[in-house]
PDB file of C-alpha atoms in Angstrom:
ATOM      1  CA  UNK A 111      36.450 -63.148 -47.048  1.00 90.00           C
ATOM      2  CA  UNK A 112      39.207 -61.277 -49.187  1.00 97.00           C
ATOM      3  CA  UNK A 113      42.731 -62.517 -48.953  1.00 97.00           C
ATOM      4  CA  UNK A 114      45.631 -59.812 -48.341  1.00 97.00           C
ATOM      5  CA  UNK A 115      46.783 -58.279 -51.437  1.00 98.00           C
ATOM      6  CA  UNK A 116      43.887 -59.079 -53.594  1.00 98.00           C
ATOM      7  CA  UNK A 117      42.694 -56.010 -55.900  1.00 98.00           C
ATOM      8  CA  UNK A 118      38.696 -55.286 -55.393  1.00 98.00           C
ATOM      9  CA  UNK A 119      36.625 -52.278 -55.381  1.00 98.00           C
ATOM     10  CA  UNK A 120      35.329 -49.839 -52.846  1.00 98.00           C
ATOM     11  CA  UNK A 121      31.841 -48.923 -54.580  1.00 97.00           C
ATOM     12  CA  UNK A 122      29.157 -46.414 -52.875  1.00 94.00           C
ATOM     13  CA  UNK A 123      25.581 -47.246 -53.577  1.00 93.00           C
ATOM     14  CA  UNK A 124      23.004 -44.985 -54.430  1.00 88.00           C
ATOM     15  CA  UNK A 125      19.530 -46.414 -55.074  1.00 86.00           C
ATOM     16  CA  UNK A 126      20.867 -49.025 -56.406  1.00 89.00           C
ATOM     17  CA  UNK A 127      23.869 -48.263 -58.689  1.00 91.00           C
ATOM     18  CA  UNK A 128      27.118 -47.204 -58.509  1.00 91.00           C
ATOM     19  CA  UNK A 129      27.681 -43.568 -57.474  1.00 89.00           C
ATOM     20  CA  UNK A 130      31.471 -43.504 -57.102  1.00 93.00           C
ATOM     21  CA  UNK A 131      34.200 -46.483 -57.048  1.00 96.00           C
ATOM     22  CA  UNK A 132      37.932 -46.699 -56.686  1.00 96.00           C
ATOM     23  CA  UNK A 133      40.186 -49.488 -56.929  1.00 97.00           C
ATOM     24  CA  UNK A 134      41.538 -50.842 -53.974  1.00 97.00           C
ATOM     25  CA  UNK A 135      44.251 -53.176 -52.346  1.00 98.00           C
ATOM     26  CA  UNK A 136      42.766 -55.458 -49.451  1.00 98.00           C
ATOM     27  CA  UNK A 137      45.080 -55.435 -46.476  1.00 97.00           C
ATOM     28  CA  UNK A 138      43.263 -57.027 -43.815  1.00 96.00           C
ATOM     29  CA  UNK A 139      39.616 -59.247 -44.240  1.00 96.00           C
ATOM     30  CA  UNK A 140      39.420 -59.938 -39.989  1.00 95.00           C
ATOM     31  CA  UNK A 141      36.592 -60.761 -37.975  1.00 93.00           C
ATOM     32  CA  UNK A 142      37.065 -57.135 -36.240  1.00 94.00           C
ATOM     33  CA  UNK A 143      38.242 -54.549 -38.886  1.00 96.00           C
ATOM     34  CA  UNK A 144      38.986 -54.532 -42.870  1.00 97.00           C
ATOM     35  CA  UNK A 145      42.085 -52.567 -44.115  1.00 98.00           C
ATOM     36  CA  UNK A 146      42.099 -51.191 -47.607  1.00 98.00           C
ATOM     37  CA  UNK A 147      44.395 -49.906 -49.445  1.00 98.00           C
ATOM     38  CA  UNK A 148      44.036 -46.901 -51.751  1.00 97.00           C
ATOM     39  CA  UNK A 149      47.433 -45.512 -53.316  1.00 97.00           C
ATOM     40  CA  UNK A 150      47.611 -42.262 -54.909  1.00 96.00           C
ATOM     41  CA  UNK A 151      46.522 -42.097 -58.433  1.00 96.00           C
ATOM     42  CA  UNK A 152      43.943 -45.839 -58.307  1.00 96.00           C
ATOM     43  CA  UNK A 153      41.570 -45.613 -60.364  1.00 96.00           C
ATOM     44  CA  UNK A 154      38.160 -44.300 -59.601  1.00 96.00           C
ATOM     45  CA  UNK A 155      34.596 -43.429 -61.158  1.00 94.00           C
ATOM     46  CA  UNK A 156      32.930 -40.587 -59.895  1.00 91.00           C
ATOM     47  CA  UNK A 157      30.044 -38.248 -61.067  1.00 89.00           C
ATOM     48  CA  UNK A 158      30.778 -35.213 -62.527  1.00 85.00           C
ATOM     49  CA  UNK A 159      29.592 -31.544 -60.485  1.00 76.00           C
ATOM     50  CA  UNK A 160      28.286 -32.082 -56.912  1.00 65.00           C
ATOM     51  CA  UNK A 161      29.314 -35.026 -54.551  1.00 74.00           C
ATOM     52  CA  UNK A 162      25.787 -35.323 -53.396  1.00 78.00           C
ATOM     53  CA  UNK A 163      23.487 -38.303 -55.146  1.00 75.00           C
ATOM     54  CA  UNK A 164      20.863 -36.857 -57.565  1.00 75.00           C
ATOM     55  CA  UNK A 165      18.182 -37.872 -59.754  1.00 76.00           C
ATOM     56  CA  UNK A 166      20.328 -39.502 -62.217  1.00 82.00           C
ATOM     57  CA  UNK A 167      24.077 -39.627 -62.972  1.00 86.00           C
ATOM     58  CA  UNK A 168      26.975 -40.717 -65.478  1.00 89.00           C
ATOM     59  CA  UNK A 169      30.532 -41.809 -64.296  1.00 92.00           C
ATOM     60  CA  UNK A 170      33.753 -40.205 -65.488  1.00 93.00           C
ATOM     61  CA  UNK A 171      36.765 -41.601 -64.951  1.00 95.00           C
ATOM     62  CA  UNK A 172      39.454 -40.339 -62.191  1.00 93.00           C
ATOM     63  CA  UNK A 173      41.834 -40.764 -59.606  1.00 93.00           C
ATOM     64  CA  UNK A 174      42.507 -41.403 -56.043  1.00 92.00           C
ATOM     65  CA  UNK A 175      44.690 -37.966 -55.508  1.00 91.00           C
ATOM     66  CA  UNK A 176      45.956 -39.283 -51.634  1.00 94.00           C
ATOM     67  CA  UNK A 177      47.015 -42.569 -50.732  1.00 97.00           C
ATOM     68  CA  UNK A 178      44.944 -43.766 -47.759  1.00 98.00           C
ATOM     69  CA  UNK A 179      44.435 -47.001 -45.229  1.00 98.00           C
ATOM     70  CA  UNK A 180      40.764 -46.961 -44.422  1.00 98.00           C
ATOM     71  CA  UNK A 181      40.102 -49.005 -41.720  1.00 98.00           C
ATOM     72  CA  UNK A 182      36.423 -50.043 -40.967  1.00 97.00           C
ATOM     73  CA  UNK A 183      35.091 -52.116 -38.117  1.00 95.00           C
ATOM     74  CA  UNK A 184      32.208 -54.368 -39.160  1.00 89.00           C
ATOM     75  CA  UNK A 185      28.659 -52.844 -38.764  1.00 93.00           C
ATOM     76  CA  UNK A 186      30.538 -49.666 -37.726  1.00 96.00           C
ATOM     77  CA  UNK A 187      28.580 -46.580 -39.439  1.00 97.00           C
ATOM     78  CA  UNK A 188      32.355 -44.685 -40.336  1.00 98.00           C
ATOM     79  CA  UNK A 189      35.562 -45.837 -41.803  1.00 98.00           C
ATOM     80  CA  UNK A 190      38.349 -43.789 -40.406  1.00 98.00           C
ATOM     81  CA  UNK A 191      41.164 -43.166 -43.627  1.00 98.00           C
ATOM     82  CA  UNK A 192      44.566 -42.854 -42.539  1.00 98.00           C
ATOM     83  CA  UNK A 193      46.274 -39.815 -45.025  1.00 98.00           C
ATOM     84  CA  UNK A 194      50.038 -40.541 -45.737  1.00 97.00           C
ATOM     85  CA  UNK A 195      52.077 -38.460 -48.369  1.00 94.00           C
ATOM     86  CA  UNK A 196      54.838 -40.288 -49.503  1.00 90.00           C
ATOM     87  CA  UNK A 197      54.736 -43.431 -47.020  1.00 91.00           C
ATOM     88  CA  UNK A 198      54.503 -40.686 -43.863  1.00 96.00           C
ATOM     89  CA  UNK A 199      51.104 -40.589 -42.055  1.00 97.00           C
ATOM     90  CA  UNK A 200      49.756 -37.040 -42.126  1.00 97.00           C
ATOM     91  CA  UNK A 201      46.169 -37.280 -40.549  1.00 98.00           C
ATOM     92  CA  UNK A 202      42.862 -39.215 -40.110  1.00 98.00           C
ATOM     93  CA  UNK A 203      39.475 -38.247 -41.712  1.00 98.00           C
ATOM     94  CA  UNK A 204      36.742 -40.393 -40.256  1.00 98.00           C
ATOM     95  CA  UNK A 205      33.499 -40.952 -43.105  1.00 97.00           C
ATOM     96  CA  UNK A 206      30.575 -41.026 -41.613  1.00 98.00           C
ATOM     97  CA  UNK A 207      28.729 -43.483 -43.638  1.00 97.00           C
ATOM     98  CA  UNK A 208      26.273 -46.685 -43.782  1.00 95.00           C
ATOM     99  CA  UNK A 209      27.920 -49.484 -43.112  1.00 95.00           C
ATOM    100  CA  UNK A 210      30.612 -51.710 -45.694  1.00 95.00           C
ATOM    101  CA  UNK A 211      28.318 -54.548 -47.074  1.00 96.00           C
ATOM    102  CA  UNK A 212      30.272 -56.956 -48.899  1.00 96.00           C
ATOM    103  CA  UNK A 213      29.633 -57.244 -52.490  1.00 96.00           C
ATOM    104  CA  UNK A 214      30.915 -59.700 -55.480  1.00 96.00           C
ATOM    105  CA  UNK A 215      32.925 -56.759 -56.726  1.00 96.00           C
ATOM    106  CA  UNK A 216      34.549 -55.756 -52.854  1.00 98.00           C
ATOM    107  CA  UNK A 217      32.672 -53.694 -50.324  1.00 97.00           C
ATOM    108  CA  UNK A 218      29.816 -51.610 -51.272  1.00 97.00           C
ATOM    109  CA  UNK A 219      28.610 -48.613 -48.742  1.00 96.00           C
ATOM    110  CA  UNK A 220      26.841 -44.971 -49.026  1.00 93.00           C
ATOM    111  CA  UNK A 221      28.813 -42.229 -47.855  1.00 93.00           C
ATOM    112  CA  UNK A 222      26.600 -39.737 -45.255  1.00 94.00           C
ATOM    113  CA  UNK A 223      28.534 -36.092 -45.787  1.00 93.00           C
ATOM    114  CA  UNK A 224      29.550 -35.564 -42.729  1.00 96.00           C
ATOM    115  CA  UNK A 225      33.169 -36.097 -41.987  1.00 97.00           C
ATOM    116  CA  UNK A 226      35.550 -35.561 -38.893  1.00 98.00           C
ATOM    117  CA  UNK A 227      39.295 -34.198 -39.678  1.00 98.00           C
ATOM    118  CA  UNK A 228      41.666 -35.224 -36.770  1.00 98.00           C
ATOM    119  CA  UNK A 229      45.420 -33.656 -37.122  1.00 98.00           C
ATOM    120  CA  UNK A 230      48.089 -35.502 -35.582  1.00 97.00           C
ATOM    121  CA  UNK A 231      48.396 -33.029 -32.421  1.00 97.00           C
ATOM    122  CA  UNK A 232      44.590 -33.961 -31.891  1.00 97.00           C
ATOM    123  CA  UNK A 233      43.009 -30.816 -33.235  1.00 98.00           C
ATOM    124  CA  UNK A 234      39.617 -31.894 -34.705  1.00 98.00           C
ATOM    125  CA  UNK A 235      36.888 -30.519 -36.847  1.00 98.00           C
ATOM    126  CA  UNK A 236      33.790 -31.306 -38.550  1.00 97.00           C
ATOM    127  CA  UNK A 237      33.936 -31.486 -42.259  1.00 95.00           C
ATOM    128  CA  UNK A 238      31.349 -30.911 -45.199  1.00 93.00           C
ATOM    129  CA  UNK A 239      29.049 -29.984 -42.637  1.00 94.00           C
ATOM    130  CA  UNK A 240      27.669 -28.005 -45.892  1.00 93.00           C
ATOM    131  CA  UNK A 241      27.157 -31.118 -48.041  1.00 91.00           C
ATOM    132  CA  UNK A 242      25.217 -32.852 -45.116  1.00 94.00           C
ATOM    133  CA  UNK A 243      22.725 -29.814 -44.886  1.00 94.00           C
ATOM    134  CA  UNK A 244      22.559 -29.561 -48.673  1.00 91.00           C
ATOM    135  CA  UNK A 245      21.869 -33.586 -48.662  1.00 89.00           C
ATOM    136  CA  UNK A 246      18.907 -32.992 -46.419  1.00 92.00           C
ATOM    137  CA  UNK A 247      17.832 -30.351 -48.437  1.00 91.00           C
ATOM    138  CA  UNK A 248      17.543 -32.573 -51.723  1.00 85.00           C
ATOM    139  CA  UNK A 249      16.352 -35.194 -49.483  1.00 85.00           C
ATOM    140  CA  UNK A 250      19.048 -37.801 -49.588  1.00 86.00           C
ATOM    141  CA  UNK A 251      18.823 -37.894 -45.980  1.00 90.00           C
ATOM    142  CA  UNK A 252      15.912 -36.364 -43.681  1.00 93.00           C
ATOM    143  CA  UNK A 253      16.126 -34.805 -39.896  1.00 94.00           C
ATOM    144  CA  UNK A 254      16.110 -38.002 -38.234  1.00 96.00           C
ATOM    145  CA  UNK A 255      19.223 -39.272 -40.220  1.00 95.00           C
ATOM    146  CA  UNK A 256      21.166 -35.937 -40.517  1.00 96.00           C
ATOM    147  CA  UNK A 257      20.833 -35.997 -36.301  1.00 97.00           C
ATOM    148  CA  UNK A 258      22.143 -39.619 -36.573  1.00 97.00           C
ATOM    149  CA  UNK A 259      24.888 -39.085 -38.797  1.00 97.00           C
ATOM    150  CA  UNK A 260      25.912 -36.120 -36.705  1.00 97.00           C
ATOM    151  CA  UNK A 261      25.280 -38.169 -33.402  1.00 98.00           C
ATOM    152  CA  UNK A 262      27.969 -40.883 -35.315  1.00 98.00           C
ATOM    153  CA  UNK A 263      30.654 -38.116 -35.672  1.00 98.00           C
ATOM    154  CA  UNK A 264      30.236 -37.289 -31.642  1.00 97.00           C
ATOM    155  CA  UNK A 265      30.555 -41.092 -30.659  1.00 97.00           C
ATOM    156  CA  UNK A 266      33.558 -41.387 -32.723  1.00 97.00           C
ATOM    157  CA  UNK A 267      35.012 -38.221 -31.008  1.00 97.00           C
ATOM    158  CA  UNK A 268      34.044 -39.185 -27.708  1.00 98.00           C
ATOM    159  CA  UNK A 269      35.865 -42.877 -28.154  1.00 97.00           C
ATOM    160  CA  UNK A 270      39.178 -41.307 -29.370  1.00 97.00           C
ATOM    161  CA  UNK A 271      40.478 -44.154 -31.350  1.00 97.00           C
ATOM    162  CA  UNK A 272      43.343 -42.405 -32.427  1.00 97.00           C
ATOM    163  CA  UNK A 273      46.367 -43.061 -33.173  1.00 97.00           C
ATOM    164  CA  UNK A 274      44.565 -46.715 -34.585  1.00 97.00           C
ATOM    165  CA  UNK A 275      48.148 -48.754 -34.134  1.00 96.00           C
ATOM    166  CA  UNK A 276      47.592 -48.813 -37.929  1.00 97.00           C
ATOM    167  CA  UNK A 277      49.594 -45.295 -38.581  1.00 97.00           C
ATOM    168  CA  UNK A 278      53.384 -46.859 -39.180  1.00 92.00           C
TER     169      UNK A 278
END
């Protein structure tokens, strides 16, 4: 397990190799969630043009533009990012995404597209709903995983976990 404060990265896997990565800080390695940290301006990778995997790929360098506590239960298939803008929480985004895997490097997972916005008054939306067609187009994901992913998003917004206790 990762010890509080110790610098790793948050990789997402695509057949194989990395497909995006940003330096993180680990707040919490627990049995029943992981904390990361991810201040405004870390470092990232990220492929240039469209944030959906393709055939093959380079990695430009970049940076986190937010900072953001994503919080991510083990085995859970989202992380739900707490937003803040100059150390005051703004809102949650919840990724819809395989689950972390632990990796030598940090944690390693594959985001799905499909995201869930949540403002503090509790006004939600789906997000990149777009991106998750367009990903079953190219066949990154097919019908039977698009339904899950979007099945995912519903459980999350029929458990309410918000606020997380993780917001201050």
């Amino acid at each position: 397990m990762w010890q509080p404060a110790d610098a790793i990265a948050l990789r997402e896997i695509w057949r194989g190799r990395g497909w995006r990565a940003c330096a993180c800080t680990v707040g919490s390695d627990a049995p029943g969630v992981v904390a990361l940290w991810l201040p405004r301006g870390a470092p990232t990778k990220i492929p240039p043009g469209s944030g959906i995997p393709g055939a093959d790929w380079t990695l430009e360098d970049g940076h986190f533009r937010t900072s953001a506590l994503r919080l991510a239960r083990p085995g859970a298939a989202h992380s739900i990012l707490l937003f803040f803008d100059d150390g005051t929480f703004r809102s949650w985004y919840v990724n819809i995404e395989r689950p972390l895997r632990r990796s030598p490097a940090g944690f390693d997972y594959l985001d799905l597209e499909l995201d869930v916005r949540v403002e503090p008054d509790g006004s939600w939306w789906l997000d990149d709903e777009d991106e998750l067609a367009e990903a079953q187009r190219l066949g990154v994901l097919d019908a039977a995983e698009a339904a899950e992913v979007r099945a995912e998003a519903q459980r999350v917004i029929d458990e309410w976990p918000f606020p997380t206790g993780w917001e201050d």
